[in-house]
Coordinates of C-alpha atoms in Angstrom, one line a residue:
Q882 CA -0.2 0.1 -0.1
A883 CA 1.0 3.2 -0.6
T884 CA 0.3 7.2 -1.3
H885 CA 2.0 9.6 -3.2
F886 CA 3.6 11.8 -1.7
E887 CA 4.4 15.4 -3.1
G888 CA 7.9 17.4 -2.9
M889 CA 9.7 14.1 -2.1
P890 CA 13.1 15.1 -3.6
G891 CA 13.9 13.7 -7.0
S892 CA 11.3 11.4 -7.9
N893 CA 8.3 10.0 -8.4
C894 CA 8.6 8.2 -5.4
T895 CA 5.7 6.7 -3.8
Q896 CA 5.4 7.5 0.2
T897 CA 4.8 3.6 1.8
T898 CA 2.2 3.0 4.3
E899 CA 3.1 -0.5 4.5
F900 CA 6.5 -1.8 5.1
S901 CA 7.4 -5.4 3.5
L902 CA 9.5 -7.5 6.2
A903 CA 11.4 -10.4 4.9
G904 CA 11.2 -13.9 6.5
F905 CA 13.9 -16.3 7.5
T906 CA 12.2 -18.8 4.7
E907 CA 9.9 -19.9 2.1
D908 CA 10.0 -23.8 2.6
P909 CA 6.7 -24.5 4.5
A910 CA 8.4 -27.5 6.7
T911 CA 10.7 -24.9 7.1
Q912 CA 8.6 -22.8 8.7
V913 CA 6.3 -25.1 10.4
T914 CA 9.4 -25.9 12.7
L915 CA 11.1 -22.3 13.2
F916 CA 7.4 -21.3 14.2
L917 CA 7.2 -24.2 17.0
L918 CA 10.5 -23.5 17.6
F919 CA 9.9 -19.3 18.4
L920 CA 6.6 -20.4 20.0
L921 CA 8.2 -22.5 22.5
T922 CA 10.8 -20.2 22.5
Y923 CA 8.3 -17.4 23.8
L924 CA 6.7 -19.1 26.3
V925 CA 9.4 -20.2 28.0
T926 CA 10.5 -16.4 28.2
I927 CA 7.4 -15.0 29.4
L928 CA 7.5 -17.9 32.2
G929 CA 10.8 -18.2 32.7
N930 CA 11.2 -14.2 33.0
L931 CA 7.3 -13.9 35.2
G932 CA 8.3 -16.4 37.2
M933 CA 11.5 -14.7 38.1
I934 CA 9.6 -11.6 39.3
T935 CA 7.2 -13.7 41.1
L936 CA 9.6 -15.1 42.8
I937 CA 12.4 -12.0 43.9
R938 CA 9.2 -9.8 45.2
A939 CA 7.8 -12.9 46.8
S940 CA 10.5 -14.4 48.5
P941 CA 12.5 -11.8 51.6
L942 CA 15.5 -14.0 50.4
L943 CA 16.3 -12.1 47.5
H944 CA 15.4 -8.5 48.6
S945 CA 18.6 -7.3 47.9
P946 CA 20.2 -4.7 45.4
M947 CA 21.1 -7.9 42.8
Y948 CA 17.7 -9.0 42.8
Y949 CA 16.2 -5.7 42.3
F950 CA 18.3 -4.9 39.3
L951 CA 17.6 -8.9 38.2
G952 CA 14.0 -8.4 38.7
N953 CA 14.0 -5.0 36.7
L954 CA 15.9 -6.9 33.8
A955 CA 13.4 -9.8 33.7
F956 CA 10.7 -6.9 33.3
V957 CA 12.8 -5.5 30.1
N958 CA 13.3 -8.7 29.1
L959 CA 9.2 -9.6 29.0
C960 CA 8.7 -6.3 27.6
T961 CA 11.5 -6.9 24.6
S962 CA 10.4 -10.6 23.6
T963 CA 6.7 -9.7 23.5
I964 CA 7.4 -6.4 21.1
I965 CA 8.8 -8.9 18.9
T966 CA 8.0 -12.4 19.2
P967 CA 4.4 -12.4 18.5
R968 CA 5.1 -10.2 15.2
M969 CA 7.5 -12.4 13.7
L970 CA 5.5 -15.7 14.5
A971 CA 2.6 -14.1 12.4
G972 CA 5.1 -13.9 10.1
V973 CA 6.6 -17.4 10.2
L974 CA 3.0 -19.4 10.7
L975 CA 0.5 -16.8 8.1
G976 CA 3.6 -15.7 5.5
K977 CA 2.5 -12.2 6.9
K978 CA 5.4 -9.8 5.8
G979 CA 3.2 -6.3 5.9
M980 CA 3.6 -4.1 8.8
A981 CA 2.0 -0.7 8.5
Y982 CA 4.3 2.6 9.0
A983 CA 2.5 3.6 12.4
W984 CA 3.2 -0.1 13.7
C985 CA 6.4 -0.2 12.5
M986 CA 7.2 3.3 14.0
A987 CA 6.0 2.3 17.3
Q988 CA 8.6 -0.9 17.0
V989 CA 10.9 1.2 16.7
F990 CA 10.4 3.5 19.5
T991 CA 9.6 0.7 22.1
T992 CA 12.3 -1.8 20.6
D993 CA 15.0 1.7 21.1
L994 CA 13.5 2.5 24.7
F995 CA 14.1 -1.2 26.3
L996 CA 17.4 -1.5 24.3
I997 CA 18.8 1.3 25.9
T998 CA 17.0 0.6 29.4
E999 CA 18.6 -3.0 29.0
C1000 CA 22.0 -1.8 28.4
F1001 CA 21.7 0.9 31.6
L1002 CA 20.6 -1.9 33.8
L1003 CA 22.9 -4.2 32.7
A1004 CA 25.8 -1.4 33.7
T1005 CA 24.4 -0.9 37.1
M1006 CA 24.4 -4.5 37.7
A1007 CA 27.8 -4.7 36.8
Y1008 CA 28.8 -1.6 39.0
D1009 CA 26.8 -3.9 41.7
R1010 CA 28.9 -6.6 41.4
Y1011 CA 32.1 -4.4 41.8
V1012 CA 31.3 -3.0 44.5
A1013 CA 30.2 -6.5 46.3
V1014 CA 33.6 -7.7 45.8
C1015 CA 35.9 -5.0 45.6
H1016 CA 34.2 -3.2 48.6
P1017 CA 32.1 -5.1 50.1
L1018 CA 32.3 -3.1 53.7
L1019 CA 31.1 -0.7 51.7
Y1020 CA 28.2 -2.5 49.8
P1021 CA 24.8 -1.2 52.5
L1022 CA 26.0 2.3 51.8
V1023 CA 26.8 2.2 48.5
M1024 CA 23.9 0.3 47.4
S1025 CA 21.5 1.8 49.1
P1026 CA 17.8 1.4 48.3
E1027 CA 17.0 4.7 47.7
R1028 CA 20.3 4.6 45.1
C1029 CA 19.0 1.3 43.5
S1030 CA 16.2 2.9 43.0
R1031 CA 17.8 6.0 41.2
L1032 CA 19.6 4.1 39.2
V1033 CA 17.0 1.9 38.0
T1034 CA 14.6 4.7 37.2
G1035 CA 17.9 6.3 35.3
S1036 CA 17.6 3.7 33.4
Y1037 CA 14.0 3.7 32.3
L1038 CA 14.4 7.4 31.5
L1039 CA 17.2 7.4 29.6
G1040 CA 15.9 4.6 27.5
L1041 CA 12.8 6.9 27.4
V1042 CA 14.9 9.7 25.8
N1043 CA 16.5 7.0 23.5
G1044 CA 13.1 5.7 21.8
V1045 CA 11.8 9.3 22.1
G1046 CA 14.9 10.6 19.9
Q1047 CA 15.0 7.7 17.5
A1048 CA 11.3 7.9 17.0
I1049 CA 11.4 12.0 16.3
G1050 CA 14.0 10.9 13.8
M1051 CA 12.4 8.3 12.0
S1052 CA 9.1 10.8 11.3
R1053 CA 11.3 12.7 9.0
L1054 CA 12.2 10.1 7.1
F1055 CA 10.2 9.1 3.8
F1056 CA 10.4 5.4 2.1
C1057 CA 9.4 4.0 -1.4
S1058 CA 6.8 1.4 -2.0
S1059 CA 8.9 -0.8 -3.1
S1060 CA 11.0 -0.5 0.8
T1061 CA 11.5 -4.2 1.8
I1062 CA 13.2 -4.4 5.5
H1063 CA 15.8 -8.0 5.4
L1064 CA 14.4 -8.3 9.0
F1065 CA 12.1 -9.8 11.1
F1066 CA 11.6 -6.4 12.8
C1067 CA 11.9 -2.5 11.8
D1068 CA 15.7 -2.1 12.8
I1069 CA 16.3 1.5 12.7
S1070 CA 19.8 1.1 10.9
L1071 CA 18.1 -0.4 7.9
L1072 CA 15.4 1.7 7.8
I1073 CA 17.2 4.3 7.9
L1074 CA 19.1 2.5 5.1
H1075 CA 16.2 2.2 3.2
S1076 CA 15.0 5.5 3.5
T1077 CA 14.6 7.6 -0.1
S1078 CA 15.5 11.5 2.0
D1079 CA 17.7 13.3 3.7
T1080 CA 19.0 11.1 6.4
T1081 CA 21.5 13.4 8.0
V1082 CA 19.2 14.4 11.4
S1083 CA 18.5 10.7 11.9
L1084 CA 21.9 9.1 11.1
V1085 CA 23.4 12.4 14.1
I1086 CA 20.2 10.7 16.3
L1087 CA 21.4 7.2 16.0
R1088 CA 24.9 8.0 16.4
T1089 CA 24.2 10.7 18.7
A1090 CA 22.1 8.4 20.8
S1091 CA 24.5 5.4 20.3
S1092 CA 27.7 7.6 21.7
V1093 CA 26.0 9.1 24.7
L1094 CA 24.0 6.1 25.8
G1095 CA 25.8 2.8 24.7
V1096 CA 28.8 3.1 24.5
P1097 CA 29.2 4.5 28.5
T1098 CA 27.3 1.3 29.4
I1099 CA 30.0 -0.6 27.9
L1100 CA 32.6 1.6 29.9
V1101 CA 31.1 0.9 33.0
V1102 CA 30.9 -3.0 32.5
L1103 CA 34.3 -3.4 31.1
L1104 CA 36.2 -1.1 33.6
S1105 CA 33.7 -2.9 36.4
Y1106 CA 34.7 -6.3 35.7
M1107 CA 38.6 -5.5 34.8
A1108 CA 38.5 -4.1 38.7
I1109 CA 36.5 -7.2 40.1
I1110 CA 39.5 -9.5 37.7
S1111 CA 41.9 -7.9 39.6
T1112 CA 40.7 -8.1 43.0
I1113 CA 39.6 -11.8 42.9
L1114 CA 43.7 -12.7 41.4
S1115 CA 45.0 -11.1 44.6
I1116 CA 42.6 -13.2 46.6
S1117 CA 44.9 -15.3 48.0
S1118 CA 42.5 -18.7 48.7
A1119 CA 41.3 -20.7 45.9
E1120 CA 37.9 -20.9 47.5
G1121 CA 38.0 -17.2 48.0
K1122 CA 38.3 -16.9 44.6
R1123 CA 35.5 -19.3 43.2
K1124 CA 32.8 -17.8 45.8
A1125 CA 33.8 -14.2 44.4
F1126 CA 33.8 -15.3 40.6
A1127 CA 30.4 -16.8 41.7
T1128 CA 29.1 -13.8 42.3
C1129 CA 30.0 -12.3 38.6
A1130 CA 29.6 -15.6 36.7
S1131 CA 25.8 -14.9 35.6
H1132 CA 25.7 -11.7 35.4
L1133 CA 29.1 -12.1 32.5
T1134 CA 27.5 -14.7 30.7
T1135 CA 24.2 -12.1 29.7
V1136 CA 26.5 -9.4 29.2
S1137 CA 28.7 -11.4 27.3
T1138 CA 26.2 -12.8 25.1
F1139 CA 23.8 -9.5 24.7
Y1140 CA 26.4 -6.7 23.8
G1141 CA 28.1 -10.1 21.8
A1142 CA 25.3 -10.1 19.9
L1143 CA 24.3 -6.2 19.1
I1144 CA 28.4 -5.4 18.4
F1145 CA 28.2 -8.2 15.7
M1146 CA 24.6 -6.9 14.1
Y1147 CA 25.7 -3.2 14.4
L1148 CA 29.5 -3.0 14.6
I1149 CA 30.5 -5.1 11.9
P1150 CA 30.2 -4.1 8.2
R1151 CA 26.9 -5.7 6.6
S1152 CA 26.7 -6.9 2.9
D1153 CA 24.5 -8.7 1.1
S1154 CA 25.7 -12.1 1.6
S1155 CA 25.7 -11.6 5.7
R1156 CA 22.1 -10.7 5.5
G1157 CA 21.1 -14.5 7.5
V1158 CA 23.9 -14.2 9.6
D1159 CA 22.3 -10.5 10.5
K1160 CA 19.4 -11.9 10.9
W1161 CA 20.2 -14.9 13.6
A1162 CA 22.6 -12.7 15.8
A1163 CA 19.2 -10.3 15.8
V1164 CA 17.3 -13.9 17.3
L1165 CA 20.4 -13.9 19.7
Y1166 CA 19.5 -10.6 21.7
T1167 CA 15.7 -10.4 20.9
V1168 CA 14.3 -13.7 21.4
V1169 CA 17.1 -16.3 22.5
T1170 CA 18.8 -13.7 25.2
P1171 CA 15.6 -12.9 27.2
M1172 CA 14.6 -16.9 27.3
L1173 CA 18.2 -17.3 28.7
N1174 CA 18.6 -14.8 31.5
P1175 CA 16.4 -16.4 34.1
F1176 CA 17.9 -19.9 33.6
I1177 CA 21.6 -18.3 33.8
Y1178 CA 20.5 -16.4 37.6
S1179 CA 19.1 -19.3 38.3
L1180 CA 20.7 -22.7 37.9
R1181 CA 23.7 -22.4 39.2
N1182 CA 22.3 -19.8 41.9
Q1183 CA 22.0 -21.4 45.2
E1184 CA 20.3 -18.4 47.1
V1185 CA 17.9 -18.5 43.8
K1186 CA 17.5 -22.1 44.4
E1187 CA 16.8 -21.9 48.3
A1188 CA 14.2 -19.1 47.7
W1189 CA 12.4 -21.5 45.3
K1190 CA 12.6 -24.2 47.5
R1191 CA 11.0 -22.1 50.9
L1192 CA 8.8 -21.1 48.5
R1193 CA 7.3 -24.4 47.8
K1194 CA 7.1 -25.5 51.2
I1195 CA 4.7 -22.8 52.0
K1196 CA 2.4 -23.6 49.4

């Protein structure tokens, strides 16, 4: 669907009212397999993250800064998955590739909001682990409930600023009726590439947001873990090193998966031959990571296991 747009630079282009999102495959059998796989992943994501949020709220054992941050991370993962996966399931099962322009812009806004929010939450959790390992005596003072609340609120607010900024940048762009996005959701970087109008403002907003909001979170994570590793290496006993590392292992796994996929997706130059790989990198941070996080933080975490056992006894 398209409507003619007057005054567009240089062309007889018609302004699109719907984008076409490329699917994973045209093979019916493979589509059914992918649908079942993604559906199972989404259901596990919902149950895992809701279960983590409920357990953290219900168990006094988990009323600490680390689990307060983890509960918010679970909420963000839940939102991220819900924004993207149901629409992807419809596309895989029904072959529905079209997405209305308004819905695409809404997806850009919400995806960028929760993407930056997650970056800041992961950075906050890295700082929390740094204080716990490197300055344990100061931990109750530094990570007070008031400060934790401000850190989480600030993460959401900065995510909101990013979402609004990207949406404003996107609202200035025009797209021809033939626009096809070679991904399963409306990714802002691909949308900018497909625009037929001047993308200078949108690119400035995107790069500024990446530099001002994204890069500092990566630096906080890197500096925190450099200090943590240095402290762990200075511990004399093997048991002390093991315990110190155990407090960070879950978060480090989450950070590695999340940022690894983002770096591969957005920092490595694209080519036509890499589009299929791009899709699976996007699946990793939008679909798989939100599913894995509750299990990463629970399977080897004795506090979560103990909280779960006590909750089951009460019931």
